[in-house]
Coordinates of C-alpha atoms in Angstrom, one line a residue:
X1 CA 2.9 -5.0 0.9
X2 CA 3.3 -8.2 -1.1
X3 CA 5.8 -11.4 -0.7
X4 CA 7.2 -12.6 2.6
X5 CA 7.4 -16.0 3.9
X6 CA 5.0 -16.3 6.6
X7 CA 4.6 -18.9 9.6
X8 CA 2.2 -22.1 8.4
X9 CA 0.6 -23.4 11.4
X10 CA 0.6 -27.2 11.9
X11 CA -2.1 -29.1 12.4
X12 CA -3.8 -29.0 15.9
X13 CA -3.5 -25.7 16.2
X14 CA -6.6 -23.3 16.3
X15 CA -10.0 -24.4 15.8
X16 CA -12.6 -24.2 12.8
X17 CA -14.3 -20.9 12.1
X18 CA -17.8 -20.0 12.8
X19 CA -19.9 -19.2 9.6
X20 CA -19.8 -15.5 8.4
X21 CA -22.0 -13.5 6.4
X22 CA -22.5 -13.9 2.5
X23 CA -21.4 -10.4 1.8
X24 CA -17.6 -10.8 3.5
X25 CA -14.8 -11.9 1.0
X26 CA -12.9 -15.7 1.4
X27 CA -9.7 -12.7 2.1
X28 CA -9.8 -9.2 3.3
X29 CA -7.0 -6.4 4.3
X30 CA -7.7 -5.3 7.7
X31 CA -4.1 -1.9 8.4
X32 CA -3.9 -2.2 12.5
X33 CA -3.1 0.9 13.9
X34 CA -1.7 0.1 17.9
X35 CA -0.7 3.4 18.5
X36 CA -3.5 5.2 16.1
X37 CA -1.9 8.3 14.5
X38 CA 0.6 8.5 17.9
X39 CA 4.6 8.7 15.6
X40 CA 8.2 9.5 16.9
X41 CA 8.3 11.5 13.4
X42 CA 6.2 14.7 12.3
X43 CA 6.6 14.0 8.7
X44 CA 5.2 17.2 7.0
X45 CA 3.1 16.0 4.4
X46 CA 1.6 13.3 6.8
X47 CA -2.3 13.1 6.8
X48 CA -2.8 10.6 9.6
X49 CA -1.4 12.8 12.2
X50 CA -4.4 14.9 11.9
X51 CA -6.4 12.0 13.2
X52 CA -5.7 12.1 16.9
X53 CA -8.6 14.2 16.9
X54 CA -10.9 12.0 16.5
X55 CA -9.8 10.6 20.0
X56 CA -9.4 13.7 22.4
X57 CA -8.4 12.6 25.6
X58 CA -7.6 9.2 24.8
X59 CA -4.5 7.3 25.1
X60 CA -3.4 5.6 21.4
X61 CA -2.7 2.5 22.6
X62 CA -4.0 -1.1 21.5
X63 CA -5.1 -3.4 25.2
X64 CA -4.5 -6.7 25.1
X65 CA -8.6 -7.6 25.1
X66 CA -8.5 -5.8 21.6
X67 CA -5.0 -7.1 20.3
X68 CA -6.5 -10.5 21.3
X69 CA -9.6 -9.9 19.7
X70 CA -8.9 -8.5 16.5
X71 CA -6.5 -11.3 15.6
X72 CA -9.0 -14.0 16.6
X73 CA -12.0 -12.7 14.7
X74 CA -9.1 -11.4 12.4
X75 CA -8.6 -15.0 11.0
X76 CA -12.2 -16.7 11.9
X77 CA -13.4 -14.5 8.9
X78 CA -11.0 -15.7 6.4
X79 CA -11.9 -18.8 4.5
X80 CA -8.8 -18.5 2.7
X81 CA -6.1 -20.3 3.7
X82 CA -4.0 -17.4 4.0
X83 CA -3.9 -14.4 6.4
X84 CA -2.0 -11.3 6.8
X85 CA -1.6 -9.7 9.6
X86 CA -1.2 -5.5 9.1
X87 CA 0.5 -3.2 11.5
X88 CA 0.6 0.7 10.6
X89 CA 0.6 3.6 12.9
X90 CA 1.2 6.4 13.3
X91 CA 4.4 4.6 14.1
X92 CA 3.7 0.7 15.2
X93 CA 7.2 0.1 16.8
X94 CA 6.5 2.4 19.7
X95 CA 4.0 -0.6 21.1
X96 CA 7.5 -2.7 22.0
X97 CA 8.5 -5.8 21.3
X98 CA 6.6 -7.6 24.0
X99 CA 3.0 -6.2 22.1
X100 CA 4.3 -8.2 18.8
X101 CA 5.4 -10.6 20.5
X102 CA 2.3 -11.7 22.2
X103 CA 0.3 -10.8 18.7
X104 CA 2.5 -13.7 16.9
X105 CA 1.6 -15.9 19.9
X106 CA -2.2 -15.3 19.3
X107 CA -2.3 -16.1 15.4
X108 CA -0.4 -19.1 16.2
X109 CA -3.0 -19.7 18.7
X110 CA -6.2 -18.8 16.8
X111 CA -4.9 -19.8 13.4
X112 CA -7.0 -22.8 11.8
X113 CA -4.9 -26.3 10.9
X114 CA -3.1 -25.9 8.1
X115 CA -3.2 -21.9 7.3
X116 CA -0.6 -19.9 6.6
X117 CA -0.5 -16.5 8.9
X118 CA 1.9 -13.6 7.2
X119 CA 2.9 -10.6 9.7
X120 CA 3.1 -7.4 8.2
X121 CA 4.6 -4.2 9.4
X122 CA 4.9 -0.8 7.9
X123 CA 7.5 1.4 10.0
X124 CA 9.7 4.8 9.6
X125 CA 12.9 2.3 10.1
X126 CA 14.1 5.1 13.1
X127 CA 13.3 2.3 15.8
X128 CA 14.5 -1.1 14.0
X129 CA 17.6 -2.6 15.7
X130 CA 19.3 -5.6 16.0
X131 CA 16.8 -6.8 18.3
X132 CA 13.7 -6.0 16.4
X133 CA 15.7 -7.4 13.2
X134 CA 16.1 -10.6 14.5
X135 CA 12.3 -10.9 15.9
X136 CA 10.9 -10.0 12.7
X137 CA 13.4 -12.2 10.5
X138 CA 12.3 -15.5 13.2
X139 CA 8.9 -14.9 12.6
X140 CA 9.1 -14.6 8.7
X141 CA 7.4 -10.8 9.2
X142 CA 7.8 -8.7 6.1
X143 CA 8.7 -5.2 7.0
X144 CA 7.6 -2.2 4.6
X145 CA 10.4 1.0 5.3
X146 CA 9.7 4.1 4.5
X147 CA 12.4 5.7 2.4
X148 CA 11.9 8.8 -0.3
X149 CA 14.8 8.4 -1.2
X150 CA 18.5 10.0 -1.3
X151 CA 19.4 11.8 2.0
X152 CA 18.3 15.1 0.7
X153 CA 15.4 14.2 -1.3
X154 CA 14.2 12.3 1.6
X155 CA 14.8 14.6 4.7
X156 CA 13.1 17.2 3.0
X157 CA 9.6 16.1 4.9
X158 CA 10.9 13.3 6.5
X159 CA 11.6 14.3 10.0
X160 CA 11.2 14.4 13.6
X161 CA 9.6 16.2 16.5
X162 CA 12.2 18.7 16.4
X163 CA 12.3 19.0 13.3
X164 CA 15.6 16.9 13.0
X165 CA 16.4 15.1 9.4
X166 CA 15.9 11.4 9.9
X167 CA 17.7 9.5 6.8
X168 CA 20.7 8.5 9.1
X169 CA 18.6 6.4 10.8
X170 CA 16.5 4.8 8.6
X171 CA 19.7 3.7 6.7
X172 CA 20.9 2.4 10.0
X173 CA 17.6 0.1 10.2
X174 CA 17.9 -0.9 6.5
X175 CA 21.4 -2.2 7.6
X176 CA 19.9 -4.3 10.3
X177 CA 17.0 -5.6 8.2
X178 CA 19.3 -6.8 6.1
X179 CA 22.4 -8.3 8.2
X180 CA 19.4 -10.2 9.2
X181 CA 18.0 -11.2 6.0
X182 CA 14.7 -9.6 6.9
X183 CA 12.2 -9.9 3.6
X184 CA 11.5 -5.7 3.6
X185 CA 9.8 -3.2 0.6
X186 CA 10.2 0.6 0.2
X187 CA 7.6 2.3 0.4
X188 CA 8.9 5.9 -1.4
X189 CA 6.2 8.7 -1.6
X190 CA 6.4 11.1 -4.5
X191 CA 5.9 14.8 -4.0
X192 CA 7.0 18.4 -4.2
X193 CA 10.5 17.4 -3.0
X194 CA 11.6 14.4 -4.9
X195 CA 9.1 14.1 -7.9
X196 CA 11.7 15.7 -10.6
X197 CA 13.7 13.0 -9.8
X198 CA 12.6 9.4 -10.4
X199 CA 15.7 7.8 -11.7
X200 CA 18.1 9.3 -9.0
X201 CA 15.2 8.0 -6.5
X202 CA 15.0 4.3 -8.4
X203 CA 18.8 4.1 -8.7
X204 CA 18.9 5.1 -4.7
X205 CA 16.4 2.2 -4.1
X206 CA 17.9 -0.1 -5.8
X207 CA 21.5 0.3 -6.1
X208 CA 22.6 1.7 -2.6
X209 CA 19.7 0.3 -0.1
X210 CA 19.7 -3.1 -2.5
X211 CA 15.8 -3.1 -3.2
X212 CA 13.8 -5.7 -4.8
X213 CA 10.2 -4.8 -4.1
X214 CA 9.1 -0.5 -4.1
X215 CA 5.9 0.6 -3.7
X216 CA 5.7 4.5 -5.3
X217 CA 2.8 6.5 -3.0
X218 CA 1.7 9.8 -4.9
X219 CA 1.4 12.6 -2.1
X220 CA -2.1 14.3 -2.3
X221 CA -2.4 16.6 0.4
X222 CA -5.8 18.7 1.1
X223 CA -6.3 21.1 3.7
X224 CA -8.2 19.4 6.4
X225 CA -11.2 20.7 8.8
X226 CA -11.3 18.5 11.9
X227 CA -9.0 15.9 10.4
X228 CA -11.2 15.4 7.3
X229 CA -9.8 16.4 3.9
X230 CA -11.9 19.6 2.5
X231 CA -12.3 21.5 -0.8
X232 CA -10.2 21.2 -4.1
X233 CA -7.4 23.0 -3.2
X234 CA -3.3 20.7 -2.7
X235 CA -0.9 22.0 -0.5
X236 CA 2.9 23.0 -2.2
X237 CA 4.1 19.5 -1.0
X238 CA 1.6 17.6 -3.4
X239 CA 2.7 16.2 -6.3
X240 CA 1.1 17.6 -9.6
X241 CA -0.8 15.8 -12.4
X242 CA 1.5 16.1 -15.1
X243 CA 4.5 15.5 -12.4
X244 CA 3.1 12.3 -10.9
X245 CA 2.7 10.8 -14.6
X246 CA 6.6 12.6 -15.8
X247 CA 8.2 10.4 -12.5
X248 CA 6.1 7.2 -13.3
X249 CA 7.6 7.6 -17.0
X250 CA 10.9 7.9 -15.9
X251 CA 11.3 4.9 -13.4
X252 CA 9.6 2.7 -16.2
X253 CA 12.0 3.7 -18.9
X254 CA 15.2 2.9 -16.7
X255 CA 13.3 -0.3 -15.2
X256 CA 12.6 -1.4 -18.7
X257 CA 15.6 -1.3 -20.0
X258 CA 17.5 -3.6 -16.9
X259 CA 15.5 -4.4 -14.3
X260 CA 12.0 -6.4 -15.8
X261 CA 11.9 -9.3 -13.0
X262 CA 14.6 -8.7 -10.8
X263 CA 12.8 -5.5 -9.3
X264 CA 9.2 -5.8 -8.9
X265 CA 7.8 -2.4 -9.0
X266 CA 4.0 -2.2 -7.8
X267 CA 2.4 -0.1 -9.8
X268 CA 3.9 -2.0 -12.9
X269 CA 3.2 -5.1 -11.7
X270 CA -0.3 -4.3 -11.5
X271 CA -0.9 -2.3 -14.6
X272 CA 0.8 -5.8 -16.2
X273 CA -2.0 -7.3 -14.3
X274 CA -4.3 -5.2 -15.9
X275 CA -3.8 -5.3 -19.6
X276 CA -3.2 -9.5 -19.1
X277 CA -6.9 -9.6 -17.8
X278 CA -6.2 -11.1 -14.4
X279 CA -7.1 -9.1 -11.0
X280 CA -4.9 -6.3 -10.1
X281 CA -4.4 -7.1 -6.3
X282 CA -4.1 -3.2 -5.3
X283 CA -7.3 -1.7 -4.6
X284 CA -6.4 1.9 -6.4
X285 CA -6.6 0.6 -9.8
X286 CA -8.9 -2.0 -9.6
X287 CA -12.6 -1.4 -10.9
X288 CA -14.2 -1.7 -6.9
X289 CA -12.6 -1.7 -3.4
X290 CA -14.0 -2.2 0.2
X291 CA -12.0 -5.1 1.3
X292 CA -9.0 -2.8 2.7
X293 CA -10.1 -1.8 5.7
X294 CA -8.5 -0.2 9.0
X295 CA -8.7 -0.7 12.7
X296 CA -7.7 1.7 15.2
X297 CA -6.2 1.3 18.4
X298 CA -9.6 1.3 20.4
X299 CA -11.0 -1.7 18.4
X300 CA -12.9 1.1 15.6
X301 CA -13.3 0.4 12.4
X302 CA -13.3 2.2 9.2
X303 CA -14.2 1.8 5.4
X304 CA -10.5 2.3 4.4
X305 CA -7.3 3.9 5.8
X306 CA -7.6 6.8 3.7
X307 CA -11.0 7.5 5.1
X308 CA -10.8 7.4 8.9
X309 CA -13.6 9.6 9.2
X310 CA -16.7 9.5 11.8
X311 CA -18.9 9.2 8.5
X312 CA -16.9 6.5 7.6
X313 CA -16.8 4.5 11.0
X314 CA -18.4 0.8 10.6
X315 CA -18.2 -0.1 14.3
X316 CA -16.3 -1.4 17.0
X317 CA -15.0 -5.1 17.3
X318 CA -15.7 -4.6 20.8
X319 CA -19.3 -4.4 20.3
X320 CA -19.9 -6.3 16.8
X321 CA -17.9 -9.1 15.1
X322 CA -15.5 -7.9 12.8
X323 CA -17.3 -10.3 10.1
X324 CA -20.4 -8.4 10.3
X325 CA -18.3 -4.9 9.7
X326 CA -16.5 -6.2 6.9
X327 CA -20.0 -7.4 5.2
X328 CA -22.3 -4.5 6.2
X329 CA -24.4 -2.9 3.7
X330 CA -22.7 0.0 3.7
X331 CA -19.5 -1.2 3.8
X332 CA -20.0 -3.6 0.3
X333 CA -21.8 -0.3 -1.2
X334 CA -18.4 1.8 -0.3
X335 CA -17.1 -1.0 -2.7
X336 CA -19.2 -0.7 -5.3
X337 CA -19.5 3.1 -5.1
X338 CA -15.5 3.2 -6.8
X339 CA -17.1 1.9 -10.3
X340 CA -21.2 3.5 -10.4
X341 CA -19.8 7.0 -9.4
X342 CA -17.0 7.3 -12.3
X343 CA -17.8 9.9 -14.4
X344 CA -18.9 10.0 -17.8
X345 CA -15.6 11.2 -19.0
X346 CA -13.9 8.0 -16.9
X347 CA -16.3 5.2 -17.9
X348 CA -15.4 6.2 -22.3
X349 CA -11.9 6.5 -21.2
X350 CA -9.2 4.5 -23.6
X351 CA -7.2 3.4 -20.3
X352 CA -10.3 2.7 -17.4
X353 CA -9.4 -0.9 -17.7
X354 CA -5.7 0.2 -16.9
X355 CA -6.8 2.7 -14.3
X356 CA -10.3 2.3 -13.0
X357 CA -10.5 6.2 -11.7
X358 CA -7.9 5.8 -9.5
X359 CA -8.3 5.9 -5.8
X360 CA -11.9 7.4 -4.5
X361 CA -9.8 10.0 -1.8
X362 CA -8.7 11.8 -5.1
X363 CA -11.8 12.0 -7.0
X364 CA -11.9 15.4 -5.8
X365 CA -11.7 17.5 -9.5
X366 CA -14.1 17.7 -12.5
X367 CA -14.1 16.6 -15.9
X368 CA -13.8 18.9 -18.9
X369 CA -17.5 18.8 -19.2
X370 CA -17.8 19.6 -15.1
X371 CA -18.7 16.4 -14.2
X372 CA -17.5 16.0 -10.6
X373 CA -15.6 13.1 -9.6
X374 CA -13.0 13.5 -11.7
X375 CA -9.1 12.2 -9.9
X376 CA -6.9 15.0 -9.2
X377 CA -4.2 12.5 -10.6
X378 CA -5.9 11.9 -14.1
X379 CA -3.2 13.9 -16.4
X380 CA -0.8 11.7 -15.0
X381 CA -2.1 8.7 -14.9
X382 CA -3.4 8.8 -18.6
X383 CA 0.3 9.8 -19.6
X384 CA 1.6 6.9 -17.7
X385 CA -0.9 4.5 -19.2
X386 CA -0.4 5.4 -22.7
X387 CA 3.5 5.5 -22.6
X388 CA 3.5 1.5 -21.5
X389 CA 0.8 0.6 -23.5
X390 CA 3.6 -1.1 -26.1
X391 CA 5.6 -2.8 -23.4
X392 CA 2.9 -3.9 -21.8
X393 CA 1.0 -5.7 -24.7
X394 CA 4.5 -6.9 -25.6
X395 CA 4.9 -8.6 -22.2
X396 CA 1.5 -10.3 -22.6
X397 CA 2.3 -11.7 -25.4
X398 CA 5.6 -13.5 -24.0
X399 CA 3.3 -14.4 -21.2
X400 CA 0.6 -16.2 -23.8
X401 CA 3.8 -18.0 -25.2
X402 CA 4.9 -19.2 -21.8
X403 CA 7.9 -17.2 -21.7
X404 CA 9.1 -14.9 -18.9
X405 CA 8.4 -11.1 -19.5
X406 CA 12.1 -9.9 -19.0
X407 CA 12.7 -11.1 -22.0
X408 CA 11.3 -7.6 -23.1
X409 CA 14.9 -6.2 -21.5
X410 CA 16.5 -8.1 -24.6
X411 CA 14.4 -6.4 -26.9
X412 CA 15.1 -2.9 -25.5
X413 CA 18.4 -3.3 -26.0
X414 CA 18.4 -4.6 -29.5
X415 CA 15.6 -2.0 -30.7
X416 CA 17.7 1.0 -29.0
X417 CA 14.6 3.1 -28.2
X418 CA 12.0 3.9 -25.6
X419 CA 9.1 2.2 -27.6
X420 CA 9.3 -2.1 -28.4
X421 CA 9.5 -2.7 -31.9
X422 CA 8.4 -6.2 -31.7
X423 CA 4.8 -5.0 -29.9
X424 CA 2.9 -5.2 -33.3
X425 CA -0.3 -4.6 -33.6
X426 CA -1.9 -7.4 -33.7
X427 CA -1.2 -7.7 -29.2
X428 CA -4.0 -8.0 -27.8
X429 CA -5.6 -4.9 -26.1
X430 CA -6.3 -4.6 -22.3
X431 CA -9.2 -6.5 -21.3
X432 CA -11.5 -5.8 -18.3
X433 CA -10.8 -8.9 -15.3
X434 CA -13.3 -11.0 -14.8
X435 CA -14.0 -9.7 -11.3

């Protein structure tokens, strides 16, 4: 999630850091899971449920010794002077207020003079209240809501343990977040259900729940073995190729035309980030990754929330500092490993500097050669790419002037069609970041 106010802690509070290894970044992503894959909902196309059995037996719930640790060491390994603060589940609201409570108390606590601490939480909405509104809006804690959008389109695999539709109640915890001018983002997955429909979805967003900030998640869904993804096969909720890149065409062309810096749009915002030269800041299409990690409930951690796997597993924070898990060996090569095992056909791609191959859980196809390593995700991607490749030179070059890229609205409108005129050729091309 991005934005939010966060809490800056004043002087006095917290004490200096111990040194950490060379190979941990000044800032990392560490997703808290307090409940692990424990959730009130049974969402169909959900592929963290599976992961309760990696913990038979075991009850999915965070202690205070590892709530208290993971926060401490949590901000001892930043050198940054700004740290977030992740809760996912599963569902992170069935811990209780008193648990988030006592984990805003701690990073005041821990936190070093002068930083700035931002709580995040990503929830279903079912649980939020008036109550949990007001906690999260006096503690500046930005709240991601899942949402796929209009009633139907989003109760099609959105529901609970009895198989109940949930939308009623997630709009009734928008309506809280917002009486109490809570900073929130949609999160809106795309699949089977909703995918033909991206401007009835955007206009949903933004129009009847008043969204500023949407995150679009494309819903890649393998059969598992044992919790671990297997084979090359999608289940019928997945979102195809060719329909992920259709939906990412369609929200662009109605957010191009109206909505260029008064709805920030993730994906867009990075690809902008991309073809400026400067760092992407999301970890799918950026050229390495490593530095998003996640933390179960029992103090475990893995190489990335998409691969909570035993193979996978760094340590416990119980056993090791966090620091040296974030900077192990095999942890910076997981990184690294996103780049040196592209393919062939990836690394003389026209849009890798755009794309990067994607994220490393769907490199699960082959090239037209049979290279493996190929993302399932590629037709779209590359039709999505090449469709804003105008606007998006466009609003590099009102960048380079000093001028705000919504401008480019203005120039829809007087140019009348679904390409911008004014992006001559001589804008300059994407160009690799410096990272």
């Amino acid at each position: 999630m991005t934005g939010g106010r966060g809490i800056r802690v004043p002087a006095g509070a917290g004490q200096p850091p111990a040194g950490v290894p060379s190979g941990v970044p000044p800032a990392f992503h560490l997703l808290a899971k307090p409940t692990g894959s424990v959730c009130n909902l049974d969402c169909a196309y959900c592929f963290f449920l599976e992961k309760e059995k990696l913990y038979p037996g075991q009850r999915s719930r965070m202690s205070d010794e590892v709530l208290e640790r993971y926060i401490r060491e949590l901000i001892a390994a930043h050198r940054s002077p700004e740290v977030t603060i992740a809760w996912q589940g599963g569902e992170p609201m069935l811990m209780g207020l008193e648990f988030f409570r006592r984990a805003v108390e701690l990073a005041h606590k821990y936190a070093r003079p002068g930083m700035t601490v931002q709580h995040t939480i990503q929830t279903n909405g079912t649980k939020i209240n008036g109550d949990w509104a007001r906690f999260f809006a006096e503690n500046g804690f930005l709240v991601g809501l899942s949402i796929d959008g209009p009633r139907e389109l989003h109760d099609a695999y959105r529901r609970d343990k009895a198989g109940r539709p949930t939308f009623d109640k997630v709009v009734r915890g928008l309506a809280a977040l917002r009486e109490h001018h809570v900073q929130w983002n949609a999160l809106t997955t795309v699949h089977a259900a909703n995918a033909d429909h991206p401007a009835e979805v955007y206009r949903f967003l933004r129009d009847e729940c008043g969204c500023e900030f949407v995150q679009f998640i494309p819903i890649v869904e393998r059969p598992t073995v044992d919790g671990v993804p297997h084979g090359g096969a999608v289940t019928v909720r997945s979102v195809g190729p060719e329909q992920w890149g259709a939906f990412l065409i369609g929200v662009f062309e109605e957010w191009v035309r109206r909505d260029v810096g008064e709805v920030y749009v993730q994906l867009f915002d990075v690809a902008l980030a991309n073809w400026y030269g400067e760092p992407a800041g999301l970890c799918v299409h950026s050229a390495t990754c490593g530095s998003a990690l996640a933390l179960e409930f029992n103090g475990d951690v893995y190489a990335c929330d998409h691969f909570v796997e035993p193979a996978y597993l760094r340590g416990n924070i119980r056993e090791r500092p966090l620091a040296e898990l974030i900077g192990a060996p095999e942890q910076l090569r997981f990184g690294r490993d996103k780049l040196e095992r592209l393919p062939r056909y990836c690394m003389e791609c026209d849009v890798r500097v755009a794309c990067h191959g994607g994220c490393p859980k769907d490199r699960f196809t082959t090239t037209p050669a049979g290279e493996p390593g190929l993302n399932y995700l590629c037709p779209g991607f590359k039709a999505f790419f090449h469709h804003v490749d105008a606007p998006m030179r466009r609003m590099c070059e009102l960048l380079r002037e000093d001028r705000a890229p919504a401008e480019i609205v203005a120039e829809y409108a007087a140019a009348g069609t679904s390409a911008v005129d004014a992006a001559d050729a001589s804008a300059t091309p994407p160009k690799a970041s410096s990272r």
